[in-house]
Amino acid sequence: MIATLIAGCSSDPVDAAPSAVLTPPATASREPLGEVTPSPRATPSPAPLTLDQAARRYLRIVRPYNVALERLEQAINGGRPLTVLRRQAGQVATTNRTQIRQLAGTPWPRAVRGPVRQLQAESQKAQRHWVLAMRASARDALIQEVLNAARYDGKPAVGKIRRLLHLEQYDEEDYS
């Protein structure tokens, strides 16, 4: 019965969309045993963006996060109530999650792929703290989580990305 359940789960068309299939050889002119043939569902990767395209795309991706972060900072410095701070922290968490997804889904030029992966990794580490800030029950706890998230700001990766894409260095004044 367990084998039937496992077989039933693994044959679900949604879960069973393989990216490649093994094809046994029928004759000597066919592929050798074990050769992987792409599935008809496999789609080729999109061509990498040019540096100019990548620069514009990068700025579009990071802008919402930077704006949300600046608004949270201003709300904290302005002494806004906890409910406002939690809402702002939630917006940072949401825009950070979107930023991570969009960074991962973009066909970056080879030169910036490493720094982009570093930024994604740092943003992912920060995400836990943004969620905790959004759920904080006290102002001090929220501020502590914001500080914890700030440890994963990705500045080294951001600097490399901006330099490789020929962008000016980040200035938070641009987002206020």
mmCIF file of C-alpha atoms in Angstrom, residues 64-151:
data_model
loop_
_atom_site.group_PDB
_atom_site.id
_atom_site.type_symbol
_atom_site.label_atom_id
_atom_site.label_comp_id
_atom_site.label_asym_id
_atom_site.label_seq_id
_atom_site.Cartn_x
_atom_site.Cartn_y
_atom_site.Cartn_z
ATOM 1 C CA PRO A 64 11.404 49.176 -4.148
ATOM 2 C CA TYR A 65 13.502 47.603 -1.388
ATOM 3 C CA ASN A 66 15.643 50.715 -1.012
ATOM 4 C CA VAL A 67 12.554 52.944 -0.840
ATOM 5 C CA ALA A 68 10.889 50.702 1.777
ATOM 6 C CA LEU A 69 14.085 50.581 3.829
ATOM 7 C CA GLU A 70 14.471 54.361 3.747
ATOM 8 C CA ARG A 71 10.842 54.826 4.831
ATOM 9 C CA LEU A 72 11.353 52.433 7.748
ATOM 10 C CA GLU A 73 14.488 54.287 8.788
ATOM 11 C CA GLN A 74 12.642 57.606 8.672
ATOM 12 C CA ALA A 75 9.743 56.159 10.686
ATOM 13 C CA ILE A 76 12.108 54.858 13.369
ATOM 14 C CA ASN A 77 14.015 58.144 13.538
ATOM 15 C CA GLY A 78 10.723 60.061 13.573
ATOM 16 C CA GLY A 79 9.502 58.193 16.663
ATOM 17 C CA ARG A 80 6.507 56.671 14.864
ATOM 18 C CA PRO A 81 4.348 54.197 16.835
ATOM 19 C CA LEU A 82 5.090 50.468 16.832
ATOM 20 C CA THR A 83 2.132 49.690 14.554
ATOM 21 C CA VAL A 84 3.565 51.971 11.877
ATOM 22 C CA LEU A 85 7.063 50.523 12.318
ATOM 23 C CA ARG A 86 5.749 46.966 12.025
ATOM 24 C CA ARG A 87 3.879 47.854 8.843
ATOM 25 C CA GLN A 88 7.006 49.487 7.404
ATOM 26 C CA ALA A 89 9.132 46.462 8.398
ATOM 27 C CA GLY A 90 6.561 44.275 6.641
ATOM 28 C CA GLN A 91 6.999 46.325 3.474
ATOM 29 C CA VAL A 92 10.768 45.866 3.711
ATOM 30 C CA ALA A 93 10.283 42.109 4.139
ATOM 31 C CA THR A 94 7.951 41.961 1.144
ATOM 32 C CA THR A 95 10.188 44.012 -1.136
ATOM 33 C CA ASN A 96 13.260 42.049 -0.015
ATOM 34 C CA ARG A 97 11.544 38.740 -0.848
ATOM 35 C CA THR A 98 10.566 40.110 -4.268
ATOM 36 C CA GLN A 99 14.095 41.410 -4.822
ATOM 37 C CA ILE A 100 15.576 37.977 -4.064
ATOM 38 C CA ARG A 101 13.191 36.297 -6.515
ATOM 39 C CA GLN A 102 13.821 38.854 -9.269
ATOM 40 C CA LEU A 103 17.591 38.733 -8.837
ATOM 41 C CA ALA A 104 17.436 34.942 -9.186
ATOM 42 C CA GLY A 105 15.177 35.090 -12.235
ATOM 43 C CA THR A 106 17.249 37.487 -14.314
ATOM 44 C CA PRO A 107 19.751 36.276 -16.943
ATOM 45 C CA TRP A 108 22.660 38.405 -15.747
ATOM 46 C CA PRO A 109 25.826 38.920 -17.779
ATOM 47 C CA ARG A 110 28.509 36.463 -16.705
ATOM 48 C CA ALA A 111 30.618 39.173 -15.037
ATOM 49 C CA VAL A 112 27.936 40.061 -12.458
ATOM 50 C CA ARG A 113 26.537 36.597 -11.692
ATOM 51 C CA GLY A 114 28.844 35.970 -8.728
ATOM 52 C CA PRO A 115 28.171 39.289 -6.984
ATOM 53 C CA VAL A 116 24.431 38.943 -7.678
ATOM 54 C CA ARG A 117 24.449 35.484 -6.040
ATOM 55 C CA GLN A 118 26.276 37.026 -3.068
ATOM 56 C CA LEU A 119 23.637 39.757 -2.795
ATOM 57 C CA GLN A 120 20.871 37.154 -2.994
ATOM 58 C CA ALA A 121 22.491 35.116 -0.220
ATOM 59 C CA GLU A 122 22.895 38.149 2.037
ATOM 60 C CA SER A 123 19.330 39.287 1.335
ATOM 61 C CA GLN A 124 18.072 35.802 2.191
ATOM 62 C CA LYS A 125 19.904 35.913 5.542
ATOM 63 C CA ALA A 126 18.410 39.333 6.260
ATOM 64 C CA GLN A 127 14.890 38.164 5.398
ATOM 65 C CA ARG A 128 14.483 36.238 8.646
ATOM 66 C CA HIS A 129 15.200 39.414 10.608
ATOM 67 C CA TRP A 130 12.805 41.514 8.504
ATOM 68 C CA VAL A 131 10.029 39.044 9.277
ATOM 69 C CA LEU A 132 10.912 39.094 12.982
ATOM 70 C CA ALA A 133 10.907 42.908 12.927
ATOM 71 C CA MET A 134 7.493 42.898 11.307
ATOM 72 C CA ARG A 135 6.214 40.646 14.129
ATOM 73 C CA ALA A 136 7.984 42.417 16.999
ATOM 74 C CA SER A 137 5.864 43.124 20.062
ATOM 75 C CA ALA A 138 8.030 46.013 21.271
ATOM 76 C CA ARG A 139 9.846 48.916 19.651
ATOM 77 C CA ASP A 140 13.239 47.854 21.041
ATOM 78 C CA ALA A 141 12.776 44.328 19.681
ATOM 79 C CA LEU A 142 11.888 45.698 16.256
ATOM 80 C CA ILE A 143 14.914 47.979 16.215
ATOM 81 C CA GLN A 144 17.159 45.072 17.258
ATOM 82 C CA GLU A 145 15.890 42.978 14.352
ATOM 83 C CA VAL A 146 16.458 45.881 11.954
ATOM 84 C CA LEU A 147 20.042 46.069 13.224
ATOM 85 C CA ASN A 148 20.383 42.289 12.834
ATOM 86 C CA ALA A 149 19.129 42.526 9.242
ATOM 87 C CA ALA A 150 21.577 45.356 8.561
ATOM 88 C CA ARG A 151 24.471 42.946 9.169
#
